Amino acid sequence: MKMDKLKDAQCGTAIMYFWRFYLNNSLMEYHPRTIITQFVGDLVQESAAGQERALEQILEYVLFLIQQLNFHLVVHTLYRLMEGLLIDLKTRYPLLENPESLRKSADDFLTRATLTDTGLLFPPSEIAGLSMETYLTECMGLKEDKETLLKMYDAMIPIPTTRWKHEFLKQEEVNAYKIKLYFLIVYLFIFYPSLVNIFLTLLELHCWLRACK
C-alpha cells in the first residue's frame, strides 16, 4: 500500500484517528505500526487504489478500533477547507492569475499541521479564526488596515460566548417530552405494527452502543 495513492484528506483522517486512539491506549500494548496500518487500510477501502485489498484483513479490527475511538468518527480535515478556499479564490478573486500555484505550499503546511496535536486541543472554529487573522495580516498585507481587522474581530468575539447563551431544557420539560414519546411509541405499535421490528432493532443497537462505551 502506497501512501501517495491516497488522498490528503484520507491520510489526515487516518492520522487524527491515530492520535485519538492513543489518548485512551498505551504504546506498550498496541504497536503503532499495526494501528496506523488498520486506520489507513480502512480508508483505502473508500478509494480506488485499495479495492483489491482483502476485506478480512480490515474487518478483523474495525469494530475494536471504532470502540476505542468512543464512536467519535467525525473529523474536520483542513484539506477540504483548503479546496473550498481555492475554489473561492478562482471565482471571487480574478486578480490572482493562478490560484493552483498556492496548492503545494498549502499542502506542505497542512501536512505539518496534521502531525501536531492542534486538532485535539482546539475546535475547528477557533483554528479557522486564528488562521484567518494570520492570512489577512501576513499574506494579504492588511496588518496596517485597522478598519478591516476591527470588522473581523467584531465578528469573531461573539463566537466563544454564543454556546453559553443556549438555554438547556428543564427537567420538567424533559419529562413532558418523554411522556409524549411514550404515547407516540404506543400509537405506532397499535396502528403500524410493521414498525415494531424496526424499533426493536434500533433499541438493541442503542443498548449495544451504550454497553460498548
PDB file of C-alpha atoms in Angstrom:
ATOM      1  CA  MET A   1       0.000   0.000   0.000  1.00  0.00           C
ATOM      2  CA  LYS A   2       1.493   3.314  -1.042  1.00  0.00           C
ATOM      3  CA  MET A   3       0.559   6.468   0.790  1.00  0.00           C
ATOM      4  CA  ASP A   4       0.902   8.590  -2.335  1.00  0.00           C
ATOM      5  CA  LYS A   5      -2.127   6.829  -3.816  1.00  0.00           C
ATOM      6  CA  LEU A   6      -4.332   8.103  -1.017  1.00  0.00           C
ATOM      7  CA  LYS A   7      -5.967  11.480  -0.956  1.00  0.00           C
ATOM      8  CA  ASP A   8      -4.618  14.011   1.525  1.00  0.00           C
ATOM      9  CA  ALA A   9      -7.986  14.150   3.280  1.00  0.00           C
ATOM     10  CA  GLN A  10      -7.914  10.381   3.820  1.00  0.00           C
ATOM     11  CA  CYS A  11      -4.398  10.493   5.246  1.00  0.00           C
ATOM     12  CA  GLY A  12      -5.392  13.378   7.510  1.00  0.00           C
ATOM     13  CA  THR A  13      -8.394  11.444   8.784  1.00  0.00           C
ATOM     14  CA  ALA A  14      -6.285   8.338   9.444  1.00  0.00           C
ATOM     15  CA  ILE A  15      -3.701  10.363  11.373  1.00  0.00           C
ATOM     16  CA  MET A  16      -6.388  12.017  13.515  1.00  0.00           C
ATOM     17  CA  TYR A  17      -7.856   8.602  14.301  1.00  0.00           C
ATOM     18  CA  PHE A  18      -4.324   7.533  15.248  1.00  0.00           C
ATOM     19  CA  TRP A  19      -3.991  10.416  17.727  1.00  0.00           C
ATOM     20  CA  ARG A  20      -7.410   9.766  19.237  1.00  0.00           C
ATOM     21  CA  PHE A  21      -6.689   6.056  19.655  1.00  0.00           C
ATOM     22  CA  TYR A  22      -3.605   6.670  21.791  1.00  0.00           C
ATOM     23  CA  LEU A  23      -5.442   9.109  24.030  1.00  0.00           C
ATOM     24  CA  ASN A  24      -7.014   6.043  25.668  1.00  0.00           C
ATOM     25  CA  ASN A  25      -4.442   3.331  24.918  1.00  0.00           C
ATOM     26  CA  SER A  26      -0.774   2.678  25.547  1.00  0.00           C
ATOM     27  CA  LEU A  27       2.045   2.334  23.046  1.00  0.00           C
ATOM     28  CA  MET A  28       3.280  -0.614  25.086  1.00  0.00           C
ATOM     29  CA  GLU A  29       0.048  -2.518  24.468  1.00  0.00           C
ATOM     30  CA  TYR A  30      -0.669  -1.693  20.811  1.00  0.00           C
ATOM     31  CA  HIS A  31       2.153  -1.252  18.328  1.00  0.00           C
ATOM     32  CA  PRO A  32       1.782   1.983  16.303  1.00  0.00           C
ATOM     33  CA  ARG A  33       2.643   0.176  13.077  1.00  0.00           C
ATOM     34  CA  THR A  34      -0.339  -2.145  13.466  1.00  0.00           C
ATOM     35  CA  ILE A  35      -2.752   0.632  14.411  1.00  0.00           C
ATOM     36  CA  ILE A  36      -1.825   3.082  11.659  1.00  0.00           C
ATOM     37  CA  THR A  37      -1.951   0.239   9.119  1.00  0.00           C
ATOM     38  CA  GLN A  38      -5.505  -0.571  10.132  1.00  0.00           C
ATOM     39  CA  PHE A  39      -6.671   3.044  10.145  1.00  0.00           C
ATOM     40  CA  VAL A  40      -5.181   3.771   6.740  1.00  0.00           C
ATOM     41  CA  GLY A  41      -6.414   0.414   5.461  1.00  0.00           C
ATOM     42  CA  ASP A  42      -9.984   1.274   6.415  1.00  0.00           C
ATOM     43  CA  LEU A  43      -9.763   4.461   4.402  1.00  0.00           C
ATOM     44  CA  VAL A  44      -8.104   2.726   1.461  1.00  0.00           C
ATOM     45  CA  GLN A  45     -11.297   0.752   1.019  1.00  0.00           C
ATOM     46  CA  GLU A  46     -13.008   4.066   0.166  1.00  0.00           C
ATOM     47  CA  SER A  47     -10.539   4.827  -2.624  1.00  0.00           C
ATOM     48  CA  ALA A  48      -9.971   3.163  -5.980  1.00  0.00           C
ATOM     49  CA  ALA A  49      -6.378   2.387  -5.016  1.00  0.00           C
ATOM     50  CA  GLY A  50      -7.352  -0.173  -2.386  1.00  0.00           C
ATOM     51  CA  GLN A  51     -10.297  -2.007  -3.868  1.00  0.00           C
ATOM     52  CA  GLU A  52      -8.235  -5.162  -4.423  1.00  0.00           C
ATOM     53  CA  ARG A  53      -7.244  -5.488  -0.764  1.00  0.00           C
ATOM     54  CA  ALA A  54      -8.822  -8.392   1.120  1.00  0.00           C
ATOM     55  CA  LEU A  55     -11.657  -7.219   3.358  1.00  0.00           C
ATOM     56  CA  GLU A  56     -10.954  -9.811   6.043  1.00  0.00           C
ATOM     57  CA  GLN A  57      -7.682  -8.129   6.985  1.00  0.00           C
ATOM     58  CA  ILE A  58      -9.501  -4.878   7.703  1.00  0.00           C
ATOM     59  CA  LEU A  59     -12.769  -6.073   9.216  1.00  0.00           C
ATOM     60  CA  GLU A  60     -10.898  -8.004  11.889  1.00  0.00           C
ATOM     61  CA  TYR A  61     -10.025  -4.776  13.705  1.00  0.00           C
ATOM     62  CA  VAL A  62     -12.754  -2.359  12.588  1.00  0.00           C
ATOM     63  CA  LEU A  63     -15.156  -2.844  15.492  1.00  0.00           C
ATOM     64  CA  PHE A  64     -12.360  -2.752  18.055  1.00  0.00           C
ATOM     65  CA  LEU A  65     -10.893   0.452  16.637  1.00  0.00           C
ATOM     66  CA  ILE A  66     -14.273   2.185  16.481  1.00  0.00           C
ATOM     67  CA  GLN A  67     -14.929   1.206  20.083  1.00  0.00           C
ATOM     68  CA  GLN A  68     -11.562   2.594  21.203  1.00  0.00           C
ATOM     69  CA  LEU A  69     -12.426   5.876  19.472  1.00  0.00           C
ATOM     70  CA  ASN A  70     -15.609   6.045  21.568  1.00  0.00           C
ATOM     71  CA  PHE A  71     -17.511   6.078  18.263  1.00  0.00           C
ATOM     72  CA  HIS A  72     -16.230   9.614  17.647  1.00  0.00           C
ATOM     73  CA  LEU A  73     -15.600   9.279  13.912  1.00  0.00           C
ATOM     74  CA  VAL A  74     -16.204  12.840  12.726  1.00  0.00           C
ATOM     75  CA  VAL A  75     -13.006  14.553  11.571  1.00  0.00           C
ATOM     76  CA  HIS A  76     -12.925  18.090  10.208  1.00  0.00           C
ATOM     77  CA  THR A  77      -9.936  17.812   7.891  1.00  0.00           C
ATOM     78  CA  LEU A  78      -8.268  21.004   6.766  1.00  0.00           C
ATOM     79  CA  TYR A  79      -7.721  19.726   3.240  1.00  0.00           C
ATOM     80  CA  ARG A  80     -11.371  20.045   2.274  1.00  0.00           C
ATOM     81  CA  LEU A  81     -11.449  23.577   3.624  1.00  0.00           C
ATOM     82  CA  MET A  82      -8.419  24.401   1.512  1.00  0.00           C
ATOM     83  CA  GLU A  83     -10.182  23.084  -1.593  1.00  0.00           C
ATOM     84  CA  GLY A  84     -13.102  25.372  -0.840  1.00  0.00           C
ATOM     85  CA  LEU A  85     -10.744  28.313  -0.405  1.00  0.00           C
ATOM     86  CA  LEU A  86      -9.082  27.653  -3.765  1.00  0.00           C
ATOM     87  CA  ILE A  87     -12.465  27.442  -5.477  1.00  0.00           C
ATOM     88  CA  ASP A  88     -13.487  30.696  -3.822  1.00  0.00           C
ATOM     89  CA  LEU A  89     -10.282  32.388  -4.970  1.00  0.00           C
ATOM     90  CA  LYS A  90     -10.865  31.238  -8.547  1.00  0.00           C
ATOM     91  CA  THR A  91     -14.400  32.616  -8.650  1.00  0.00           C
ATOM     92  CA  ARG A  92     -14.175  35.734  -6.480  1.00  0.00           C
ATOM     93  CA  TYR A  93     -10.607  36.968  -6.866  1.00  0.00           C
ATOM     94  CA  PRO A  94      -9.827  37.279 -10.592  1.00  0.00           C
ATOM     95  CA  LEU A  95      -6.699  39.333  -9.893  1.00  0.00           C
ATOM     96  CA  LEU A  96      -4.953  36.154  -8.789  1.00  0.00           C
ATOM     97  CA  GLU A  97      -3.853  34.591 -12.082  1.00  0.00           C
ATOM     98  CA  ASN A  98      -3.042  31.074 -10.928  1.00  0.00           C
ATOM     99  CA  PRO A  99      -4.578  30.046  -7.587  1.00  0.00           C
ATOM    100  CA  GLU A 100      -3.286  26.498  -8.093  1.00  0.00           C
ATOM    101  CA  SER A 101       0.224  27.806  -7.507  1.00  0.00           C
ATOM    102  CA  LEU A 102      -0.707  28.094  -3.825  1.00  0.00           C
ATOM    103  CA  ARG A 103      -1.600  24.424  -3.522  1.00  0.00           C
ATOM    104  CA  LYS A 104       1.865  22.947  -2.938  1.00  0.00           C
ATOM    105  CA  SER A 105       2.858  25.307  -0.130  1.00  0.00           C
ATOM    106  CA  ALA A 106      -0.600  24.950   1.426  1.00  0.00           C
ATOM    107  CA  ASP A 107      -0.398  21.156   1.270  1.00  0.00           C
ATOM    108  CA  ASP A 108       3.025  21.194   2.914  1.00  0.00           C
ATOM    109  CA  PHE A 109       1.755  23.403   5.726  1.00  0.00           C
ATOM    110  CA  LEU A 110      -1.360  21.285   6.290  1.00  0.00           C
ATOM    111  CA  THR A 111       0.736  18.112   6.368  1.00  0.00           C
ATOM    112  CA  ARG A 112       2.949  19.581   9.084  1.00  0.00           C
ATOM    113  CA  ALA A 113      -0.117  20.785  10.998  1.00  0.00           C
ATOM    114  CA  THR A 114      -1.683  17.323  10.844  1.00  0.00           C
ATOM    115  CA  LEU A 115       1.328  15.866  12.658  1.00  0.00           C
ATOM    116  CA  THR A 116       0.718  18.115  15.678  1.00  0.00           C
ATOM    117  CA  ASP A 117      -1.905  17.791  18.416  1.00  0.00           C
ATOM    118  CA  THR A 118      -3.665  21.018  17.428  1.00  0.00           C
ATOM    119  CA  GLY A 119      -6.751  19.150  16.271  1.00  0.00           C
ATOM    120  CA  LEU A 120      -7.063  17.546  19.710  1.00  0.00           C
ATOM    121  CA  LEU A 121      -6.794  20.802  21.654  1.00  0.00           C
ATOM    122  CA  PHE A 122      -8.877  23.291  19.685  1.00  0.00           C
ATOM    123  CA  PRO A 123     -12.203  23.095  17.826  1.00  0.00           C
ATOM    124  CA  PRO A 124     -12.228  23.781  14.071  1.00  0.00           C
ATOM    125  CA  SER A 125     -13.889  27.184  14.525  1.00  0.00           C
ATOM    126  CA  GLU A 126     -11.029  28.537  16.662  1.00  0.00           C
ATOM    127  CA  ILE A 127      -8.382  27.155  14.320  1.00  0.00           C
ATOM    128  CA  ALA A 128     -10.141  28.732  11.345  1.00  0.00           C
ATOM    129  CA  GLY A 129     -10.451  32.065  13.135  1.00  0.00           C
ATOM    130  CA  LEU A 130      -6.766  32.244  14.029  1.00  0.00           C
ATOM    131  CA  SER A 131      -5.827  31.154  10.525  1.00  0.00           C
ATOM    132  CA  MET A 132      -7.949  33.937   9.055  1.00  0.00           C
ATOM    133  CA  GLU A 133      -6.205  36.520  11.215  1.00  0.00           C
ATOM    134  CA  THR A 134      -2.773  35.304  10.127  1.00  0.00           C
ATOM    135  CA  TYR A 135      -3.873  35.178   6.489  1.00  0.00           C
ATOM    136  CA  LEU A 136      -5.123  38.771   6.498  1.00  0.00           C
ATOM    137  CA  THR A 137      -2.174  40.257   8.367  1.00  0.00           C
ATOM    138  CA  GLU A 138       0.727  38.361   6.813  1.00  0.00           C
ATOM    139  CA  CYS A 139      -0.400  37.039   3.427  1.00  0.00           C
ATOM    140  CA  MET A 140      -2.749  39.815   2.350  1.00  0.00           C
ATOM    141  CA  GLY A 141      -0.632  42.578   3.876  1.00  0.00           C
ATOM    142  CA  LEU A 142      -3.515  44.079   5.847  1.00  0.00           C
ATOM    143  CA  LYS A 143      -1.613  44.425   9.092  1.00  0.00           C
ATOM    144  CA  GLU A 144      -1.949  48.214   8.941  1.00  0.00           C
ATOM    145  CA  ASP A 145      -5.564  48.157   7.764  1.00  0.00           C
ATOM    146  CA  LYS A 146      -7.135  48.703  11.163  1.00  0.00           C
ATOM    147  CA  GLU A 147     -10.659  49.038   9.804  1.00  0.00           C
ATOM    148  CA  THR A 148     -10.680  45.596   8.178  1.00  0.00           C
ATOM    149  CA  LEU A 149      -9.111  43.957  11.217  1.00  0.00           C
ATOM    150  CA  LEU A 150     -11.613  45.572  13.583  1.00  0.00           C
ATOM    151  CA  LYS A 151     -14.502  44.268  11.486  1.00  0.00           C
ATOM    152  CA  MET A 152     -13.042  40.781  11.660  1.00  0.00           C
ATOM    153  CA  TYR A 153     -12.507  40.994  15.424  1.00  0.00           C
ATOM    154  CA  ASP A 154     -16.065  42.236  15.956  1.00  0.00           C
ATOM    155  CA  ALA A 155     -17.331  39.193  14.069  1.00  0.00           C
ATOM    156  CA  MET A 156     -15.067  36.753  15.950  1.00  0.00           C
ATOM    157  CA  ILE A 157     -15.562  37.977  19.527  1.00  0.00           C
ATOM    158  CA  PRO A 158     -19.136  36.615  19.933  1.00  0.00           C
ATOM    159  CA  ILE A 159     -18.140  33.121  18.747  1.00  0.00           C
ATOM    160  CA  PRO A 160     -16.821  31.731  22.100  1.00  0.00           C
ATOM    161  CA  THR A 161     -19.761  33.147  24.083  1.00  0.00           C
ATOM    162  CA  THR A 162     -22.514  32.022  21.724  1.00  0.00           C
ATOM    163  CA  ARG A 163     -22.624  28.465  23.053  1.00  0.00           C
ATOM    164  CA  TRP A 164     -23.090  29.705  26.637  1.00  0.00           C
ATOM    165  CA  LYS A 165     -26.221  31.626  25.646  1.00  0.00           C
ATOM    166  CA  HIS A 166     -28.009  28.412  24.784  1.00  0.00           C
ATOM    167  CA  GLU A 167     -30.669  27.532  27.347  1.00  0.00           C
ATOM    168  CA  PHE A 168     -30.934  23.859  28.135  1.00  0.00           C
ATOM    169  CA  LEU A 169     -34.269  22.170  28.739  1.00  0.00           C
ATOM    170  CA  LYS A 170     -35.536  21.977  32.289  1.00  0.00           C
ATOM    171  CA  GLN A 171     -36.203  18.605  33.875  1.00  0.00           C
ATOM    172  CA  GLU A 172     -39.963  19.211  33.754  1.00  0.00           C
ATOM    173  CA  GLU A 173     -39.782  19.815  30.014  1.00  0.00           C
ATOM    174  CA  VAL A 174     -37.672  16.689  29.529  1.00  0.00           C
ATOM    175  CA  ASN A 175     -40.234  14.611  31.429  1.00  0.00           C
ATOM    176  CA  ALA A 176     -43.046  16.062  29.318  1.00  0.00           C
ATOM    177  CA  TYR A 177     -41.219  15.104  26.121  1.00  0.00           C
ATOM    178  CA  LYS A 178     -40.648  11.602  27.483  1.00  0.00           C
ATOM    179  CA  ILE A 179     -44.387  11.185  28.054  1.00  0.00           C
ATOM    180  CA  LYS A 180     -45.151  12.384  24.527  1.00  0.00           C
ATOM    181  CA  LEU A 181     -42.554   9.998  23.142  1.00  0.00           C
ATOM    182  CA  TYR A 182     -44.075   7.123  25.102  1.00  0.00           C
ATOM    183  CA  PHE A 183     -47.550   7.768  23.695  1.00  0.00           C
ATOM    184  CA  LEU A 184     -46.079   8.114  20.212  1.00  0.00           C
ATOM    185  CA  ILE A 185     -44.439   4.698  20.515  1.00  0.00           C
ATOM    186  CA  VAL A 186     -47.688   3.137  21.738  1.00  0.00           C
ATOM    187  CA  TYR A 187     -49.550   4.743  18.850  1.00  0.00           C
ATOM    188  CA  LEU A 188     -47.074   3.348  16.335  1.00  0.00           C
ATOM    189  CA  PHE A 189     -47.286  -0.123  17.856  1.00  0.00           C
ATOM    190  CA  ILE A 190     -51.090  -0.122  17.588  1.00  0.00           C
ATOM    191  CA  PHE A 191     -51.600   1.380  14.156  1.00  0.00           C
ATOM    192  CA  TYR A 192     -48.293   0.487  12.463  1.00  0.00           C
ATOM    193  CA  PRO A 193     -47.301  -2.974  13.746  1.00  0.00           C
ATOM    194  CA  SER A 194     -44.850  -3.416  10.882  1.00  0.00           C
ATOM    195  CA  LEU A 195     -42.627  -0.822  12.545  1.00  0.00           C
ATOM    196  CA  VAL A 196     -42.258  -2.909  15.699  1.00  0.00           C
ATOM    197  CA  ASN A 197     -39.322  -4.940  14.386  1.00  0.00           C
ATOM    198  CA  ILE A 198     -37.554  -1.820  13.157  1.00  0.00           C
ATOM    199  CA  PHE A 199     -37.986  -0.121  16.511  1.00  0.00           C
ATOM    200  CA  LEU A 200     -36.751  -3.156  18.437  1.00  0.00           C
ATOM    201  CA  THR A 201     -33.710  -3.389  16.185  1.00  0.00           C
ATOM    202  CA  LEU A 202     -32.872   0.263  16.793  1.00  0.00           C
ATOM    203  CA  LEU A 203     -33.382  -0.217  20.527  1.00  0.00           C
ATOM    204  CA  GLU A 204     -30.997  -3.188  20.572  1.00  0.00           C
ATOM    205  CA  LEU A 205     -28.435  -1.171  18.622  1.00  0.00           C
ATOM    206  CA  HIS A 206     -28.765   1.713  21.078  1.00  0.00           C
ATOM    207  CA  CYS A 207     -28.262  -0.607  24.063  1.00  0.00           C
ATOM    208  CA  TRP A 208     -25.249  -2.203  22.383  1.00  0.00           C
ATOM    209  CA  LEU A 209     -23.624   1.170  21.748  1.00  0.00           C
ATOM    210  CA  ARG A 210     -24.145   2.206  25.381  1.00  0.00           C
ATOM    211  CA  ALA A 211     -22.621  -1.070  26.548  1.00  0.00           C
ATOM    212  CA  CYS A 212     -19.583  -0.563  24.305  1.00  0.00           C
ATOM    213  CA  LYS A 213     -18.956   2.846  25.839  1.00  0.00           C
TER     214      LYS A 213
END
